Amino acid sequence: QKEVEQDPGPLSVPEGAIVSLNCTYSNSAFQYFMWYRQYSRKGPELLMYTYSSGNKEDGRFTAQVDKSSKYISLFIRDSQPSDSATYLCAMSAGSGGSNYKLTFGKGTLLTVNP
Amino acid sequence: GAGVSQSPSNKVTEKGKDVELRCDPISGHTALYWYRQSLGQGLEFLIYFQGNSAPDKSGLPSDRFSAERTGGSVSTLTIQRTQQEDSAVYLCASSFSGLSNQPQHFGDGTRLSIL
């Protein structure tokens, strides 16, 4: 079992839809959780950064972390064609050891159709 | 402000040649990371620098791979005697420090193709 599992999709939705992206993980040491957006032939761009369990909202984006279930989600409201990209979840341990090292999911390819 | 800058953006070379990839991190960031992104494998950690030191080289796939950082700034990743399986996008990231509460910011990568 890989440390981080993410459905690769592809996921195709109409403009204005609510998008739900998810990752599961197995390492209980993970404390920091991130979502990156990656456009074609570009580097990952940090979207959301959360610590431990709970919700964080930034504009149309909401990140949720449920550590008891080892499950994280990213919700995109009122999706736009410009949201079409690959979304990567990433995680790191809170302290000790190699806590600087990000472990990534393989990414979900999202297309928002006008 | 300026983000992480990587060069070249694309590199095509013949099998067996050496290649050198460059990363210029965000000014003031003491931590620098190299990752590799290949089809089907996702992003894989290669090496971590804190200042000019590399306390974690555990992700380097073979001894053909090496990296250095000078002046606490620019880093180069060198691949000797390239093989076709080295074809991938090599991404560099930097953060203010190596603590896990400091987010990592990525460059656009070098797309390496080995013929």
mmCIF file of C-alpha atoms in Angstrom:
data_model
loop_
_atom_site.group_PDB
_atom_site.id
_atom_site.type_symbol
_atom_site.label_atom_id
_atom_site.label_comp_id
_atom_site.label_asym_id
_atom_site.label_seq_id
_atom_site.Cartn_x
_atom_site.Cartn_y
_atom_site.Cartn_z
ATOM 1 C CA GLN A 1 0.000 0.000 0.000
ATOM 2 C CA LYS A 2 1.372 3.395 -0.979
ATOM 3 C CA GLU A 3 1.615 5.997 1.768
ATOM 4 C CA VAL A 4 -0.713 8.389 -0.094
ATOM 5 C CA GLU A 5 -3.484 7.276 -2.418
ATOM 6 C CA GLN A 6 -5.212 9.643 -4.834
ATOM 7 C CA ASP A 7 -7.651 8.791 -7.600
ATOM 8 C CA PRO A 8 -5.993 9.933 -10.850
ATOM 9 C CA GLY A 9 -9.321 10.590 -12.572
ATOM 10 C CA PRO A 10 -9.716 12.106 -15.063
ATOM 11 C CA LEU A 11 -12.579 14.130 -13.620
ATOM 12 C CA SER A 12 -14.713 16.210 -15.963
ATOM 13 C CA VAL A 13 -17.355 18.643 -14.661
ATOM 14 C CA PRO A 14 -19.451 21.494 -16.090
ATOM 15 C CA GLU A 15 -18.610 25.075 -15.244
ATOM 16 C CA GLY A 16 -20.170 26.136 -11.939
ATOM 17 C CA ALA A 17 -20.111 22.643 -10.425
ATOM 18 C CA ILE A 18 -18.767 21.838 -6.979
ATOM 19 C CA VAL A 19 -15.669 19.670 -7.261
ATOM 20 C CA SER A 20 -14.518 17.256 -4.577
ATOM 21 C CA LEU A 21 -10.969 15.891 -4.640
ATOM 22 C CA ASN A 22 -9.699 13.410 -2.077
ATOM 23 C CA CYS A 23 -6.661 11.596 -0.754
ATOM 24 C CA THR A 24 -6.197 8.865 1.790
ATOM 25 C CA TYR A 25 -2.992 8.108 3.640
ATOM 26 C CA SER A 26 -1.570 5.442 5.895
ATOM 27 C CA ASN A 27 1.197 7.212 7.866
ATOM 28 C CA SER A 28 -0.203 8.500 11.156
ATOM 29 C CA ALA A 29 2.866 10.747 11.560
ATOM 30 C CA PHE A 30 1.585 13.119 8.862
ATOM 31 C CA GLN A 31 0.566 16.420 10.429
ATOM 32 C CA TYR A 32 0.819 18.961 7.604
ATOM 33 C CA PHE A 33 -1.409 18.645 4.567
ATOM 34 C CA MET A 34 -1.187 20.549 1.314
ATOM 35 C CA TRP A 35 -2.946 20.846 -1.989
ATOM 36 C CA TYR A 36 -1.016 21.921 -5.043
ATOM 37 C CA ARG A 37 -2.388 22.818 -8.465
ATOM 38 C CA GLN A 38 -0.273 22.011 -11.496
ATOM 39 C CA TYR A 39 -1.009 23.332 -14.955
ATOM 40 C CA SER A 40 0.414 21.531 -17.960
ATOM 41 C CA ARG A 41 4.177 22.019 -18.289
ATOM 42 C CA LYS A 42 4.287 24.143 -15.135
ATOM 43 C CA GLY A 43 5.458 23.485 -11.588
ATOM 44 C CA PRO A 44 3.100 22.730 -8.693
ATOM 45 C CA GLU A 45 1.541 25.853 -7.189
ATOM 46 C CA LEU A 46 0.596 25.797 -3.510
ATOM 47 C CA LEU A 47 -3.161 26.242 -3.053
ATOM 48 C CA MET A 48 -3.931 25.241 0.515
ATOM 49 C CA TYR A 49 -1.795 24.431 3.561
ATOM 50 C CA THR A 50 -3.313 23.034 6.734
ATOM 51 C CA TYR A 51 -2.102 21.630 10.006
ATOM 52 C CA SER A 52 -3.753 18.675 11.744
ATOM 53 C CA SER A 53 -7.511 18.153 11.538
ATOM 54 C CA GLY A 54 -10.154 20.696 10.599
ATOM 55 C CA ASN A 55 -11.271 22.926 7.779
ATOM 56 C CA LYS A 56 -9.638 25.848 6.020
ATOM 57 C CA GLU A 57 -11.336 28.105 3.517
ATOM 58 C CA ASP A 58 -9.765 30.440 0.960
ATOM 59 C CA GLY A 59 -12.130 31.981 -1.548
ATOM 60 C CA ARG A 60 -13.701 29.208 -3.609
ATOM 61 C CA PHE A 61 -11.430 26.559 -2.084
ATOM 62 C CA THR A 62 -12.017 24.586 1.120
ATOM 63 C CA ALA A 63 -9.581 22.031 2.501
ATOM 64 C CA GLN A 64 -10.707 19.437 5.041
ATOM 65 C CA VAL A 65 -8.574 17.077 7.075
ATOM 66 C CA ASP A 66 -9.929 14.125 9.044
ATOM 67 C CA LYS A 67 -6.971 12.550 10.800
ATOM 68 C CA SER A 68 -9.085 9.903 12.489
ATOM 69 C CA SER A 69 -10.008 8.551 9.057
ATOM 70 C CA LYS A 70 -6.681 9.498 7.434
ATOM 71 C CA TYR A 71 -8.648 11.308 4.739
ATOM 72 C CA ILE A 72 -8.231 14.769 3.245
ATOM 73 C CA SER A 73 -10.395 16.652 0.782
ATOM 74 C CA LEU A 74 -10.317 19.743 -1.381
ATOM 75 C CA PHE A 75 -13.594 21.332 -2.451
ATOM 76 C CA ILE A 76 -13.815 23.831 -5.283
ATOM 77 C CA ARG A 77 -17.021 25.870 -5.450
ATOM 78 C CA ASP A 78 -18.330 27.516 -8.612
ATOM 79 C CA SER A 79 -15.655 25.789 -10.682
ATOM 80 C CA GLN A 80 -14.238 27.695 -13.647
ATOM 81 C CA PRO A 81 -12.511 26.516 -16.845
ATOM 82 C CA SER A 82 -9.335 28.104 -15.437
ATOM 83 C CA ASP A 83 -9.463 25.509 -12.635
ATOM 84 C CA SER A 84 -8.661 22.806 -15.196
ATOM 85 C CA ALA A 85 -5.374 21.336 -13.992
ATOM 86 C CA THR A 86 -3.881 18.428 -12.083
ATOM 87 C CA TYR A 87 -4.426 18.643 -8.325
ATOM 88 C CA LEU A 88 -1.806 17.055 -6.087
ATOM 89 C CA CYS A 89 -2.186 16.335 -2.409
ATOM 90 C CA ALA A 90 0.985 16.341 -0.310
ATOM 91 C CA MET A 91 1.786 15.622 3.316
ATOM 92 C CA SER A 92 4.638 15.819 5.783
ATOM 93 C CA ALA A 93 5.336 14.690 9.326
ATOM 94 C CA GLY A 94 5.012 17.171 12.159
ATOM 95 C CA SER A 95 8.294 16.770 13.895
ATOM 96 C CA GLY A 96 11.393 14.671 14.032
ATOM 97 C CA GLY A 97 12.947 12.572 11.333
ATOM 98 C CA SER A 98 12.551 13.780 7.790
ATOM 99 C CA ASN A 99 9.645 16.116 8.476
ATOM 100 C CA TYR A 100 10.740 18.385 5.605
ATOM 101 C CA LYS A 101 10.049 15.631 3.065
ATOM 102 C CA LEU A 102 6.772 15.924 1.177
ATOM 103 C CA THR A 103 4.969 12.745 0.179
ATOM 104 C CA PHE A 104 2.675 13.314 -2.776
ATOM 105 C CA GLY A 105 -0.363 11.637 -4.231
ATOM 106 C CA LYS A 106 -0.154 10.939 -7.950
ATOM 107 C CA GLY A 107 -2.559 13.766 -8.752
ATOM 108 C CA THR A 108 -6.110 14.057 -10.107
ATOM 109 C CA LEU A 109 -6.607 15.551 -13.568
ATOM 110 C CA LEU A 110 -9.593 17.921 -13.528
ATOM 111 C CA THR A 111 -11.295 19.431 -16.567
ATOM 112 C CA VAL A 112 -13.988 22.092 -16.150
ATOM 113 C CA ASN A 113 -16.054 22.416 -19.297
ATOM 114 C CA PRO A 114 -17.535 25.815 -20.286
ATOM 115 C CA GLY B 1 8.675 38.804 -6.043
ATOM 116 C CA ALA B 2 10.727 36.296 -7.990
ATOM 117 C CA GLY B 3 9.874 32.664 -7.556
ATOM 118 C CA VAL B 4 12.033 29.573 -7.900
ATOM 119 C CA SER B 5 13.859 29.660 -11.213
ATOM 120 C CA GLN B 6 15.082 26.552 -13.015
ATOM 121 C CA SER B 7 17.165 26.180 -16.143
ATOM 122 C CA PRO B 8 17.136 24.899 -18.738
ATOM 123 C CA SER B 9 13.384 24.444 -19.091
ATOM 124 C CA ASN B 10 13.947 21.606 -21.561
ATOM 125 C CA LYS B 11 16.954 19.393 -22.172
ATOM 126 C CA VAL B 12 17.322 16.684 -24.779
ATOM 127 C CA THR B 13 20.498 14.635 -24.716
ATOM 128 C CA GLU B 14 21.881 11.325 -25.862
ATOM 129 C CA LYS B 15 22.186 8.325 -23.619
ATOM 130 C CA GLY B 16 25.535 8.278 -21.855
ATOM 131 C CA LYS B 17 26.008 12.052 -21.739
ATOM 132 C CA ASP B 18 26.237 14.060 -18.539
ATOM 133 C CA VAL B 19 23.673 16.771 -17.773
ATOM 134 C CA GLU B 20 23.576 19.601 -15.282
ATOM 135 C CA LEU B 21 20.345 21.160 -14.057
ATOM 136 C CA ARG B 22 20.232 24.480 -12.224
ATOM 137 C CA CYS B 23 17.937 25.850 -9.534
ATOM 138 C CA ASP B 24 17.832 29.387 -8.177
ATOM 139 C CA PRO B 25 15.636 29.442 -5.045
ATOM 140 C CA ILE B 26 13.553 32.252 -3.634
ATOM 141 C CA SER B 27 15.802 34.824 -2.013
ATOM 142 C CA GLY B 28 16.179 34.204 1.719
ATOM 143 C CA HIS B 29 15.060 30.593 1.589
ATOM 144 C CA THR B 30 17.577 28.427 3.400
ATOM 145 C CA ALA B 31 16.025 25.085 2.487
ATOM 146 C CA LEU B 32 16.128 23.672 -1.036
ATOM 147 C CA TYR B 33 14.748 20.424 -2.384
ATOM 148 C CA TRP B 34 14.935 18.438 -5.607
ATOM 149 C CA TYR B 35 12.076 16.198 -6.708
ATOM 150 C CA ARG B 36 11.540 14.098 -9.818
ATOM 151 C CA GLN B 37 8.190 13.763 -11.553
ATOM 152 C CA SER B 38 7.734 10.936 -14.006
ATOM 153 C CA LEU B 39 4.684 9.414 -15.661
ATOM 154 C CA GLY B 40 3.025 6.919 -13.398
ATOM 155 C CA GLN B 41 5.317 7.656 -10.457
ATOM 156 C CA GLY B 42 4.191 11.051 -9.313
ATOM 157 C CA LEU B 43 6.575 13.361 -7.482
ATOM 158 C CA GLU B 44 9.485 11.679 -5.746
ATOM 159 C CA PHE B 45 11.862 13.316 -3.273
ATOM 160 C CA LEU B 46 15.520 13.284 -4.303
ATOM 161 C CA ILE B 47 17.569 15.473 -1.954
ATOM 162 C CA TYR B 48 17.255 18.187 0.711
ATOM 163 C CA PHE B 49 19.683 21.042 1.354
ATOM 164 C CA GLN B 50 19.826 23.184 4.458
ATOM 165 C CA GLY B 51 22.200 25.967 3.561
ATOM 166 C CA ASN B 52 25.033 24.354 1.624
ATOM 167 C CA SER B 53 24.736 21.016 3.409
ATOM 168 C CA ALA B 54 22.698 18.056 2.227
ATOM 169 C CA PRO B 55 21.568 16.165 5.330
ATOM 170 C CA ASP B 56 19.268 13.927 3.297
ATOM 171 C CA LYS B 57 20.322 12.437 -0.026
ATOM 172 C CA SER B 58 18.218 9.340 0.441
ATOM 173 C CA GLY B 59 16.092 9.854 -2.667
ATOM 174 C CA LEU B 60 18.929 9.966 -5.184
ATOM 175 C CA PRO B 61 18.287 6.877 -7.350
ATOM 176 C CA SER B 62 21.914 5.938 -8.029
ATOM 177 C CA ASP B 63 25.476 7.154 -7.647
ATOM 178 C CA ARG B 64 25.183 8.709 -11.115
ATOM 179 C CA PHE B 65 23.151 11.455 -9.435
ATOM 180 C CA SER B 66 24.794 14.192 -7.390
ATOM 181 C CA ALA B 67 23.887 17.683 -6.274
ATOM 182 C CA GLU B 68 25.565 20.639 -4.704
ATOM 183 C CA ARG B 69 24.589 24.039 -3.415
ATOM 184 C CA THR B 70 26.885 27.012 -3.138
ATOM 185 C CA GLY B 71 26.581 30.273 -1.241
ATOM 186 C CA GLY B 72 23.380 29.034 0.337
ATOM 187 C CA SER B 73 21.643 29.851 -2.914
ATOM 188 C CA VAL B 74 21.984 28.236 -6.352
ATOM 189 C CA SER B 75 21.942 24.455 -6.599
ATOM 190 C CA THR B 76 22.938 22.147 -9.427
ATOM 191 C CA LEU B 77 21.786 18.580 -9.931
ATOM 192 C CA THR B 78 24.163 16.532 -12.062
ATOM 193 C CA ILE B 79 23.332 13.257 -13.758
ATOM 194 C CA GLN B 80 26.286 11.366 -15.161
ATOM 195 C CA ARG B 81 26.136 8.786 -17.948
ATOM 196 C CA THR B 82 22.424 9.388 -18.481
ATOM 197 C CA GLN B 83 20.088 6.472 -19.093
ATOM 198 C CA GLN B 84 16.668 6.475 -20.736
ATOM 199 C CA GLU B 85 14.983 5.845 -17.392
ATOM 200 C CA ASP B 86 16.321 9.236 -16.253
ATOM 201 C CA SER B 87 13.808 10.933 -18.565
ATOM 202 C CA ALA B 88 11.476 12.922 -16.322
ATOM 203 C CA VAL B 89 10.694 16.420 -15.098
ATOM 204 C CA TYR B 90 13.127 17.527 -12.408
ATOM 205 C CA LEU B 91 11.546 19.994 -10.002
ATOM 206 C CA CYS B 92 13.240 22.220 -7.482
ATOM 207 C CA ALA B 93 11.507 23.724 -4.459
ATOM 208 C CA SER B 94 12.573 26.051 -1.682
ATOM 209 C CA SER B 95 11.224 27.042 1.710
ATOM 210 C CA PHE B 96 12.113 29.610 4.346
ATOM 211 C CA SER B 97 13.501 26.855 6.556
ATOM 212 C CA GLY B 98 13.510 23.078 6.654
ATOM 213 C CA LEU B 99 10.777 22.946 9.287
ATOM 214 C CA SER B 100 7.605 21.194 8.213
ATOM 215 C CA ASN B 101 5.482 24.239 8.997
ATOM 216 C CA GLN B 102 7.184 26.136 6.169
ATOM 217 C CA PRO B 103 5.503 25.558 2.790
ATOM 218 C CA GLN B 104 7.593 24.547 -0.184
ATOM 219 C CA HIS B 105 7.386 26.585 -3.379
ATOM 220 C CA PHE B 106 8.240 24.969 -6.687
ATOM 221 C CA GLY B 107 9.838 26.076 -9.909
ATOM 222 C CA ASP B 108 8.525 25.040 -13.314
ATOM 223 C CA GLY B 109 11.059 22.255 -13.648
ATOM 224 C CA THR B 110 13.479 20.981 -16.249
ATOM 225 C CA ARG B 111 11.966 18.508 -18.692
ATOM 226 C CA LEU B 112 14.754 16.008 -19.427
ATOM 227 C CA SER B 113 14.556 13.651 -22.390
ATOM 228 C CA ILE B 114 17.208 10.983 -22.960
ATOM 229 C CA LEU B 115 17.354 9.654 -26.508
#
